Amino acid sequence: MSKTVLIVDDSASLRQVVSLSLKGAGYDVIEAADGRDALGKLGGQKVHLIISDVNMPNMDGITFVREVKKNPSYRFTPVIMLTTEATEEKKRLGQEAGARAWVVKPFQPQQMLAAVSKLVM
Amino acid sequence: MFPNAVSTDSHVLPLAALMAPGAIGALLLGIMGSGAVALGAAVCILLACIAVPLWLLRRLRADQNRIETERASECRARLVSRETYLLSLQQVAQASLTRWHDHVGISREQTETAVGTLVCEFSAILERLQDALQQSHKSSADAGEDSVVGVIAFARVELDNVMGQLNGALAEKQGLTEAVARLAQVTDELMRMASEVGEIAKQTNLLALNAAIEAARAGEVGRGFAVVADEVRKLSDLSGSTGEKIRAKVAATHSAMTEALTAAEHMAQGDAALVRDSEGAIGRVLQRFDQVGSAMTETSRALEDNSAEVQGRIEGVLVQLQFQDRVSQILEAVRADMTRLCERMQEDESTMRGGSMPNSMDVTAWIAALEQTYTTLEQHAAHRPEMQTASAGGDITFF
């Protein structure tokens, strides 16, 4: 059975880039435009990994990760932050919120896939 | 501005009228009365009639001098507050413009790099497709839509289209850079205006000094003061008209800013659409290529190799296409800061319309607030050489 990855990013083109690589590697993909949209789309369904941007309207990525980790269904779901931000301070915030990896854009699709297969449950 | 300002000359007539009846009374008493007592009384009354009005006149002039001196210093204080405001506005605009300019520069550079790489990748893809065409003799004879020839023609059209759009995006960024440069001219004017106002303030200072000297000599000469009073009036007119000029300049800066803002917004929208189109085009080319690939399995050993190569190239294209995400974040910060300055200037303009002077702006606080909105290391690095070691992306940190 193929594994499902949730992609949260306000840039439609970036979601497409990530989703294209993931689908090519055999993953199922759910897309959401921001944290709030993602929480709505999750709705208790099983996902094996979450990839989230940091700077987004409505609900930013750090807040989204904090929120999603409150739900027992997703407490152990691995999260990869995918962002243009690269300061240590932001990384620390991501780690504290419960992210498992921090990827700085622009990334190579192969790098992204390696991180996904390393972390996916 | 001071309609109740009156010349000292107008006081002379009523005072003379005050002196005249007393003097006449004293003279009558002196003529009609007899003896030393009556003569003495007449002399006393005559002296009092001259001394009291003179004393009153002196008091009046001193009062008036004091009032004019106060007006002059009030006027000066107003001009000084204008100068301070203009200087602070100029500093904020200057500091912001430098940053906007650099950030637009970064986004242009990134777009240029991406376009350059995309051109290479696309031409490599086309070359591979040509290669595949030469090696698959069988289907080269077939000139239908799904033939390799058809696919290559299709790919060429699609990719040329994408390249054209990418170049258009670059031209738009050039436009924004120019708009920002025009704004820089406006801030130079603000600077000049600030120094003009400063000059007027200095003149007021001199005038206030003159008024003070006149006040010290009050009563001795009346004429000198009329000149000072007149100058104060002229000055207050002048300060009124500089106020109007400043308001107009702020309005002009505001509209120039709006223009730059529109350019920035238009560009951000264009970039997003462009990337969507590019991806669509690549997707369509890939799909056609797959179709052809599966239709010719028997002859396509070479084609498959090429296909793998093309796949790799496409991944390179996908990395480059992410430039849009970074560029749009950098431009979004520029746009937000432009909006913030626009709103502040609009507010200040309406304060000035209401007849009062807005508070000066704090450059340090303004720039600190701008830096809070930065999302990429390049934005920080543009003004802090020590951060030049910025990551170029692709870094993965596992926690």
Coordinates of C-alpha atoms in Angstrom, one line a residue:
Chain A
M1 CA 0.0 0.0 0.0
S2 CA 1.4 3.4 -0.9
K3 CA 2.1 5.9 1.8
T4 CA 0.4 9.3 2.0
V5 CA 2.2 12.6 2.3
L6 CA 0.6 15.9 3.2
I7 CA 2.1 19.0 1.6
V8 CA 1.4 22.4 3.1
D9 CA 2.6 25.4 1.1
D10 CA 1.0 28.6 0.0
S11 CA 2.9 28.5 -3.3
A12 CA 0.9 26.4 -5.7
S13 CA 3.9 26.0 -8.0
L14 CA 6.0 24.7 -5.1
R15 CA 3.3 22.2 -4.1
Q16 CA 3.3 21.0 -7.7
V17 CA 7.1 20.6 -7.7
V18 CA 7.1 18.6 -4.5
S19 CA 4.0 16.6 -5.5
L20 CA 5.5 15.7 -8.9
S21 CA 8.6 14.3 -7.2
L22 CA 6.7 12.4 -4.6
K23 CA 4.1 10.9 -7.0
G24 CA 7.0 9.9 -9.2
A25 CA 8.4 7.9 -6.2
G26 CA 5.1 6.2 -5.6
Y27 CA 3.6 8.3 -2.8
D28 CA 0.0 9.5 -2.5
V29 CA -0.2 13.2 -2.0
I30 CA -2.6 15.5 -0.2
E31 CA -2.1 19.3 -0.8
A32 CA -3.1 22.2 1.5
A33 CA -2.5 26.0 1.0
D34 CA -1.8 26.9 4.6
G35 CA -1.9 25.6 8.2
R36 CA -5.6 26.2 8.7
D37 CA -6.5 24.5 5.3
A38 CA -4.2 21.6 6.3
L39 CA -5.9 21.0 9.7
G40 CA -9.3 21.0 7.8
K41 CA -8.0 18.5 5.2
L42 CA -6.4 16.2 7.7
G43 CA -9.6 15.6 9.6
G44 CA -8.3 12.4 11.3
Q45 CA -7.3 10.6 8.2
K46 CA -4.0 8.7 8.2
V47 CA -0.9 10.4 6.8
H48 CA 2.6 9.0 7.0
L49 CA 4.5 12.2 6.7
I50 CA 3.9 16.0 6.6
I51 CA 5.9 18.5 4.6
S52 CA 5.2 22.1 5.6
D53 CA 6.3 25.5 4.6
V54 CA 7.0 28.1 7.4
N55 CA 5.7 31.5 6.1
M56 CA 2.1 31.2 5.1
P57 CA -1.0 33.3 5.4
N58 CA -3.9 32.4 7.9
M59 CA -1.7 29.9 9.9
D60 CA 2.1 29.7 9.7
G61 CA 3.9 26.4 9.6
I62 CA 5.3 26.5 13.1
T63 CA 1.8 27.1 14.6
F64 CA 0.4 24.4 12.3
V65 CA 3.0 21.9 13.6
R66 CA 2.2 22.8 17.2
E67 CA -1.5 22.4 16.5
V68 CA -1.2 19.1 14.7
K69 CA 1.0 17.6 17.4
K70 CA -1.8 18.2 19.9
N71 CA -3.9 15.6 18.1
P72 CA -3.0 12.1 19.3
S73 CA -3.4 10.7 15.8
Y74 CA -0.5 12.8 14.5
R75 CA 1.7 13.0 17.6
F76 CA 4.2 10.7 16.0
T77 CA 3.8 11.7 12.4
P78 CA 7.1 12.9 11.2
V79 CA 7.2 16.5 9.9
I80 CA 9.7 18.1 7.5
M81 CA 9.8 21.9 7.4
L82 CA 10.5 23.1 3.8
T83 CA 11.3 26.8 3.8
T84 CA 13.4 29.7 2.5
E85 CA 14.2 30.5 6.2
A86 CA 17.6 29.4 7.3
T87 CA 18.3 31.1 10.6
E88 CA 19.2 29.0 13.6
E89 CA 16.5 30.8 15.6
K90 CA 13.8 29.7 13.2
K91 CA 15.2 26.1 13.1
R92 CA 15.1 26.0 16.9
L93 CA 11.4 27.0 16.8
G94 CA 10.7 24.3 14.3
Q95 CA 12.5 21.7 16.4
E96 CA 10.6 22.8 19.5
A97 CA 7.3 22.6 17.7
G98 CA 8.1 18.9 16.9
A99 CA 9.6 19.0 13.3
R100 CA 12.1 16.2 12.5
A101 CA 13.9 17.9 9.6
W102 CA 14.5 21.3 8.2
V103 CA 15.0 21.7 4.4
V104 CA 16.1 25.0 2.9
K105 CA 14.6 26.0 -0.5
P106 CA 15.6 25.6 -3.3
F107 CA 16.1 21.9 -2.8
Q108 CA 16.9 19.0 -5.2
P109 CA 13.9 16.7 -5.6
Q110 CA 16.3 13.8 -4.9
Q111 CA 17.4 15.3 -1.6
M112 CA 13.8 15.8 -0.6
L113 CA 12.9 12.2 -1.5
A114 CA 15.9 10.9 0.5
A115 CA 14.7 12.9 3.6
V116 CA 11.1 11.6 3.1
S117 CA 12.1 7.9 2.8
K118 CA 14.4 8.3 5.8
L119 CA 11.6 9.7 8.0
V120 CA 8.4 8.2 6.6
M121 CA 6.5 5.8 9.0
Chain B
M1 CA -1.6 84.8 10.0
F2 CA -1.7 87.5 12.8
P3 CA -4.5 89.8 11.8
N4 CA -4.5 91.6 15.1
A5 CA -0.9 92.9 14.6
V6 CA -1.0 96.7 14.7
S7 CA 1.5 99.4 14.0
T8 CA 2.7 101.6 16.9
D9 CA 1.9 104.7 14.9
S10 CA -1.8 104.1 15.5
H11 CA -1.4 104.8 19.2
V12 CA 0.0 108.3 18.8
L13 CA -3.3 110.0 17.9
P14 CA -5.4 108.8 20.9
L15 CA -2.5 109.7 23.2
A16 CA -2.3 113.2 21.7
A17 CA -6.1 113.4 22.3
L18 CA -5.5 112.4 25.9
M19 CA -2.8 115.0 26.3
A20 CA -4.6 118.0 24.7
P21 CA -7.6 118.6 27.1
G22 CA -5.2 118.3 30.1
A23 CA -2.8 120.8 28.6
I24 CA -5.7 123.2 27.7
G25 CA -7.1 122.9 31.3
A26 CA -3.7 123.7 32.8
L27 CA -3.3 126.7 30.6
L28 CA -6.7 128.1 31.5
L29 CA -6.0 127.6 35.2
G30 CA -2.7 129.4 34.8
I31 CA -4.3 132.3 33.0
M32 CA -7.5 132.7 35.0
G33 CA -6.2 131.8 38.4
S34 CA -4.0 134.1 40.5
G35 CA -1.2 133.8 42.8
A36 CA 1.7 131.3 43.1
V37 CA -0.6 128.4 44.2
A38 CA -2.7 128.5 41.0
L39 CA 0.4 128.8 38.9
G40 CA 2.1 125.9 40.7
A41 CA -1.0 123.7 40.2
A42 CA -1.2 124.6 36.6
V43 CA 2.5 123.6 36.0
C44 CA 1.9 120.3 37.9
I45 CA -1.2 119.4 35.8
L46 CA 0.7 120.3 32.6
L47 CA 3.6 118.1 33.6
A48 CA 1.3 115.2 34.5
C49 CA -0.5 115.6 31.2
I50 CA 2.7 115.2 29.4
A51 CA 4.3 112.5 31.6
V52 CA 1.4 110.1 32.0
P53 CA 0.7 109.6 28.2
L54 CA 4.4 109.2 27.5
W55 CA 4.6 106.5 30.2
L56 CA 1.6 104.8 28.7
L57 CA 3.0 104.9 25.2
R58 CA 6.2 103.3 26.5
R59 CA 4.3 100.6 28.2
L60 CA 2.3 99.9 25.1
R61 CA 5.3 99.6 22.9
A62 CA 7.0 97.3 25.3
D63 CA 3.9 95.1 25.4
Q64 CA 3.7 95.0 21.7
N65 CA 7.4 94.2 21.3
R66 CA 7.0 91.3 23.8
I67 CA 4.0 90.0 21.8
E68 CA 5.9 90.2 18.5
T69 CA 9.0 88.5 20.0
E70 CA 6.8 85.7 21.2
R71 CA 5.3 85.3 17.8
A72 CA 8.7 85.2 16.2
S73 CA 9.8 82.4 18.5
E74 CA 6.6 80.5 18.0
C75 CA 7.1 80.8 14.3
R76 CA 10.6 79.5 14.6
A77 CA 9.5 76.6 16.7
R78 CA 7.0 75.6 14.0
L79 CA 9.7 75.8 11.4
V80 CA 12.1 73.7 13.4
S81 CA 9.5 71.0 13.9
R82 CA 8.9 71.0 10.1
E83 CA 12.6 70.7 9.5
T84 CA 12.9 67.8 12.0
Y85 CA 9.9 66.0 10.4
L86 CA 11.3 66.4 6.8
L87 CA 14.7 65.2 7.8
S88 CA 13.2 62.1 9.5
L89 CA 11.0 61.4 6.5
Q90 CA 14.0 61.8 4.2
Q91 CA 16.1 59.4 6.4
V92 CA 13.4 56.8 6.6
A93 CA 12.7 57.0 2.8
Q94 CA 16.5 56.9 2.1
A95 CA 17.1 53.8 4.4
S96 CA 14.0 52.0 3.0
L97 CA 14.9 52.8 -0.6
T98 CA 18.4 51.4 -0.2
R99 CA 16.9 48.2 1.1
W100 CA 14.2 47.9 -1.5
H101 CA 16.7 48.5 -4.2
D102 CA 19.0 45.8 -2.9
H103 CA 16.2 43.3 -2.4
V104 CA 14.8 43.9 -5.9
G105 CA 18.4 43.4 -7.1
I106 CA 18.6 40.1 -5.3
S107 CA 15.3 38.9 -6.9
R108 CA 16.6 40.0 -10.3
E109 CA 19.8 38.2 -9.8
Q110 CA 18.0 35.0 -8.7
T111 CA 15.6 35.3 -11.7
E112 CA 18.6 35.8 -14.0
T113 CA 20.4 32.7 -12.6
A114 CA 17.3 30.7 -12.9
V115 CA 16.6 31.8 -16.5
G116 CA 20.2 31.1 -17.5
T117 CA 20.0 27.6 -16.0
L118 CA 16.6 27.0 -17.5
V119 CA 17.9 27.9 -20.9
C120 CA 20.8 25.4 -20.6
E121 CA 18.5 22.7 -19.3
F122 CA 15.9 23.3 -22.0
S123 CA 18.4 23.3 -24.8
A124 CA 19.9 20.1 -23.4
I125 CA 16.5 18.5 -23.3
L126 CA 15.9 19.6 -26.9
E127 CA 19.2 18.2 -28.0
R128 CA 18.4 14.8 -26.3
L129 CA 15.1 14.8 -28.1
Q130 CA 16.9 15.5 -31.4
D131 CA 19.2 12.6 -30.6
A132 CA 16.3 10.3 -30.0
L133 CA 14.8 11.4 -33.3
Q134 CA 17.9 10.4 -35.2
Q135 CA 18.2 7.0 -33.6
S136 CA 14.6 6.0 -34.0
H137 CA 14.6 5.8 -37.8
K138 CA 11.4 3.8 -37.8
S139 CA 9.1 6.4 -36.4
S140 CA 10.9 9.3 -38.0
A141 CA 9.1 8.4 -41.2
D142 CA 5.8 8.8 -39.4
A143 CA 5.0 12.5 -39.2
G144 CA 1.8 12.3 -37.1
E145 CA 1.2 14.2 -34.0
D146 CA 2.4 11.4 -31.7
S147 CA 5.6 10.8 -33.7
V148 CA 8.9 11.9 -32.3
V149 CA 9.0 14.7 -34.9
G150 CA 5.6 15.9 -33.7
V151 CA 6.8 15.7 -30.1
I152 CA 9.9 17.7 -30.7
A153 CA 8.1 20.4 -32.7
F154 CA 5.6 20.6 -29.8
A155 CA 8.4 20.7 -27.2
R156 CA 10.2 23.5 -29.1
V157 CA 7.1 25.6 -29.3
E158 CA 6.2 25.1 -25.6
L159 CA 9.7 25.7 -24.3
D160 CA 10.3 28.7 -26.5
N161 CA 7.1 30.1 -25.1
V162 CA 8.3 29.6 -21.5
M163 CA 11.6 31.3 -22.3
G164 CA 9.8 34.3 -23.8
Q165 CA 7.8 34.6 -20.6
L166 CA 10.8 34.3 -18.4
N167 CA 12.5 37.1 -20.3
G168 CA 9.4 39.2 -19.9
A169 CA 9.6 38.7 -16.1
L170 CA 13.1 39.9 -16.1
A171 CA 12.1 43.1 -18.0
E172 CA 9.4 43.7 -15.4
K173 CA 11.9 43.6 -12.6
Q174 CA 14.0 46.1 -14.5
G175 CA 10.9 48.3 -14.5
L176 CA 10.6 48.1 -10.7
T177 CA 14.2 48.9 -10.3
E178 CA 13.6 52.1 -12.3
A179 CA 10.6 53.0 -10.3
V180 CA 12.6 52.7 -7.1
A181 CA 15.3 54.9 -8.7
R182 CA 12.7 57.6 -9.5
L183 CA 11.6 57.5 -5.8
A184 CA 15.2 58.2 -4.8
Q185 CA 15.0 61.5 -6.7
V186 CA 12.0 62.5 -4.6
T187 CA 13.9 61.9 -1.4
D188 CA 16.6 64.1 -2.6
E189 CA 14.0 66.8 -3.0
L190 CA 12.8 66.2 0.5
M191 CA 16.4 66.8 1.7
R192 CA 16.6 70.1 -0.2
M193 CA 13.3 71.2 1.2
A194 CA 14.4 70.4 4.7
S195 CA 17.4 72.6 4.3
E196 CA 15.3 75.4 2.9
V197 CA 13.0 75.2 5.9
G198 CA 16.1 75.1 8.1
E199 CA 17.3 78.4 6.4
I200 CA 14.0 80.1 7.1
A201 CA 14.2 78.9 10.7
K202 CA 17.6 80.5 11.0
Q203 CA 16.2 83.8 9.6
T204 CA 13.4 83.7 12.2
N205 CA 16.0 83.3 14.8
L206 CA 17.7 86.5 13.6
L207 CA 14.4 88.2 13.5
A208 CA 13.5 87.1 17.0
L209 CA 16.9 88.5 18.1
N210 CA 16.1 91.8 16.3
A211 CA 12.7 91.9 18.0
A212 CA 14.3 91.4 21.3
I213 CA 16.8 94.3 20.7
E214 CA 13.9 96.5 19.6
A215 CA 12.0 95.5 22.8
A216 CA 15.0 96.6 24.9
R217 CA 15.0 100.0 23.2
A218 CA 11.2 100.3 23.4
G219 CA 9.9 103.8 23.5
E220 CA 13.1 105.3 22.3
V221 CA 12.3 104.7 18.6
G222 CA 8.9 103.5 17.4
R223 CA 9.7 103.1 13.7
G224 CA 12.2 100.3 13.9
F225 CA 9.7 98.0 15.4
A226 CA 7.2 98.4 12.6
V227 CA 9.8 97.0 10.3
V228 CA 10.3 94.0 12.6
A229 CA 6.6 93.4 12.9
D230 CA 6.3 93.5 9.2
E231 CA 9.0 90.9 8.8
V232 CA 7.4 88.6 11.3
R233 CA 4.2 88.8 9.3
K234 CA 6.1 88.0 6.0
L235 CA 7.8 85.1 7.8
S236 CA 4.5 83.7 9.1
D237 CA 3.2 83.8 5.5
L238 CA 6.3 82.1 4.3
S239 CA 6.1 79.4 6.9
G240 CA 2.5 78.9 5.9
S241 CA 3.5 78.4 2.2
T242 CA 6.4 76.0 3.1
G243 CA 3.8 74.0 5.0
E244 CA 1.7 73.7 1.9
K245 CA 4.8 72.8 -0.2
I246 CA 5.8 70.1 2.2
R247 CA 2.2 68.7 2.1
A248 CA 2.3 68.7 -1.7
K249 CA 5.7 67.0 -1.7
V250 CA 4.5 64.3 0.7
A251 CA 1.5 63.8 -1.6
A252 CA 3.8 63.5 -4.6
T253 CA 6.1 61.0 -2.9
H254 CA 3.0 59.1 -1.9
S255 CA 1.8 58.8 -5.5
A256 CA 5.3 57.8 -6.7
M257 CA 5.3 55.1 -4.1
T258 CA 1.9 53.9 -5.2
E259 CA 3.3 53.6 -8.7
A260 CA 6.2 51.5 -7.5
L261 CA 3.9 49.4 -5.4
T262 CA 1.6 48.7 -8.4
A263 CA 4.7 47.7 -10.4
A264 CA 5.8 45.3 -7.5
E265 CA 2.3 43.8 -7.3
H266 CA 1.9 43.3 -11.0
M267 CA 5.3 41.6 -11.1
A268 CA 4.6 39.2 -8.2
Q269 CA 1.4 38.1 -10.0
G270 CA 3.2 37.8 -13.3
D271 CA 5.9 35.6 -11.7
A272 CA 3.4 33.2 -10.2
A273 CA 1.5 32.8 -13.4
L274 CA 4.7 32.3 -15.3
V275 CA 5.9 29.5 -13.1
R276 CA 2.5 27.8 -13.4
D277 CA 2.7 28.1 -17.2
S278 CA 6.3 26.7 -17.2
E279 CA 5.3 23.7 -15.2
G280 CA 2.3 23.2 -17.4
A281 CA 4.5 23.3 -20.5
I282 CA 7.0 20.9 -19.0
G283 CA 4.2 18.6 -17.9
R284 CA 2.7 18.5 -21.4
V285 CA 6.1 17.9 -23.0
L286 CA 6.8 15.0 -20.6
Q287 CA 3.4 13.5 -21.2
R288 CA 3.9 13.6 -25.0
F289 CA 7.4 12.2 -24.6
D290 CA 6.0 9.3 -22.5
Q291 CA 3.3 8.5 -25.0
V292 CA 5.9 8.3 -27.8
G293 CA 8.3 6.3 -25.6
S294 CA 5.7 3.7 -24.8
A295 CA 4.5 3.5 -28.4
M296 CA 7.9 2.6 -29.7
T297 CA 9.4 0.2 -27.2
E298 CA 10.9 -2.0 -29.8
T299 CA 13.2 0.7 -31.3
S300 CA 13.7 2.8 -28.2
R301 CA 16.6 1.5 -26.3
A302 CA 18.4 4.7 -27.1
L303 CA 15.2 6.6 -26.5
E304 CA 15.0 5.2 -23.0
D305 CA 18.5 6.3 -22.2
N306 CA 17.6 9.7 -23.5
S307 CA 14.4 9.6 -21.5
A308 CA 16.3 9.0 -18.3
E309 CA 18.7 11.9 -19.2
V310 CA 15.7 14.1 -19.9
Q311 CA 14.1 13.1 -16.6
G312 CA 17.3 14.2 -14.8
R313 CA 17.3 17.5 -16.7
I314 CA 13.6 18.0 -15.8
E315 CA 14.6 17.6 -12.1
G316 CA 17.2 20.4 -12.6
V317 CA 14.4 22.5 -14.1
L318 CA 12.2 21.8 -11.0
V319 CA 15.0 23.1 -8.7
Q320 CA 15.3 26.3 -10.8
L321 CA 11.6 26.9 -10.8
Q322 CA 11.7 27.2 -7.0
F323 CA 13.3 30.6 -7.5
Q324 CA 9.8 32.0 -7.8
D325 CA 9.0 31.1 -4.2
R326 CA 12.1 32.9 -2.8
V327 CA 11.7 35.9 -5.2
S328 CA 8.1 36.3 -4.3
Q329 CA 8.9 36.3 -0.6
I330 CA 11.6 38.9 -1.0
L331 CA 9.3 41.1 -3.2
E332 CA 6.4 40.6 -0.7
A333 CA 8.6 42.1 2.0
V334 CA 9.4 45.1 -0.3
R335 CA 5.7 45.5 -1.1
A336 CA 4.7 45.3 2.5
D337 CA 7.2 48.0 3.5
M338 CA 6.1 50.2 0.6
T339 CA 2.5 49.9 1.8
R340 CA 3.6 50.7 5.4
L341 CA 5.4 53.9 4.3
C342 CA 2.6 54.8 1.9
E343 CA 0.0 54.6 4.8
R344 CA 2.2 56.5 7.1
M345 CA 2.6 59.3 4.6
Q346 CA -1.1 59.4 3.9
E347 CA -1.7 59.8 7.6
D348 CA 0.9 62.6 7.9
E349 CA -0.6 64.3 4.9
S350 CA -4.1 64.4 6.4
T351 CA -2.5 65.6 9.7
M352 CA -1.0 68.4 7.8
R353 CA -4.2 69.2 6.0
G354 CA -5.7 69.5 9.5
G355 CA -3.1 72.3 10.2
S356 CA -0.8 70.4 12.6
M357 CA 2.6 68.9 12.1
P358 CA 2.9 65.1 12.2
N359 CA 5.4 63.5 14.7
S360 CA 8.9 62.8 13.3
M361 CA 9.8 59.3 12.3
D362 CA 12.2 57.0 14.0
V363 CA 14.6 55.6 11.4
T364 CA 16.1 52.9 13.6
A365 CA 12.7 51.6 14.7
W366 CA 11.4 51.7 11.1
I367 CA 14.2 49.6 9.8
A368 CA 14.1 47.2 12.7
A369 CA 10.4 46.6 11.9
L370 CA 11.3 46.0 8.2
E371 CA 14.0 43.5 9.2
Q372 CA 11.4 41.6 11.2
T373 CA 9.7 40.7 7.9
Y374 CA 12.8 39.2 6.3
T375 CA 12.4 35.5 5.5
T376 CA 15.6 34.7 3.6
L377 CA 19.3 35.0 4.6
E378 CA 20.0 37.0 1.4
Q379 CA 17.8 39.8 2.7
H380 CA 19.8 40.1 5.9
A381 CA 23.1 39.6 4.1
A382 CA 22.4 42.5 1.7
H383 CA 23.1 44.9 4.6
R384 CA 25.3 42.8 6.8
P385 CA 28.5 41.6 5.2
E386 CA 29.2 39.3 8.2
M387 CA 26.1 37.2 7.1
Q388 CA 27.6 36.5 3.6
T389 CA 28.1 32.9 4.5
A390 CA 24.3 32.5 3.8
S391 CA 23.2 29.1 2.8
A392 CA 22.4 28.7 -0.9
G393 CA 19.5 26.4 -0.2
G394 CA 19.3 22.6 -0.3
D395 CA 20.6 22.2 3.2
I396 CA 18.9 19.5 5.3
T397 CA 19.1 19.5 9.1
F398 CA 17.7 16.5 10.9
F399 CA 16.7 17.1 14.5

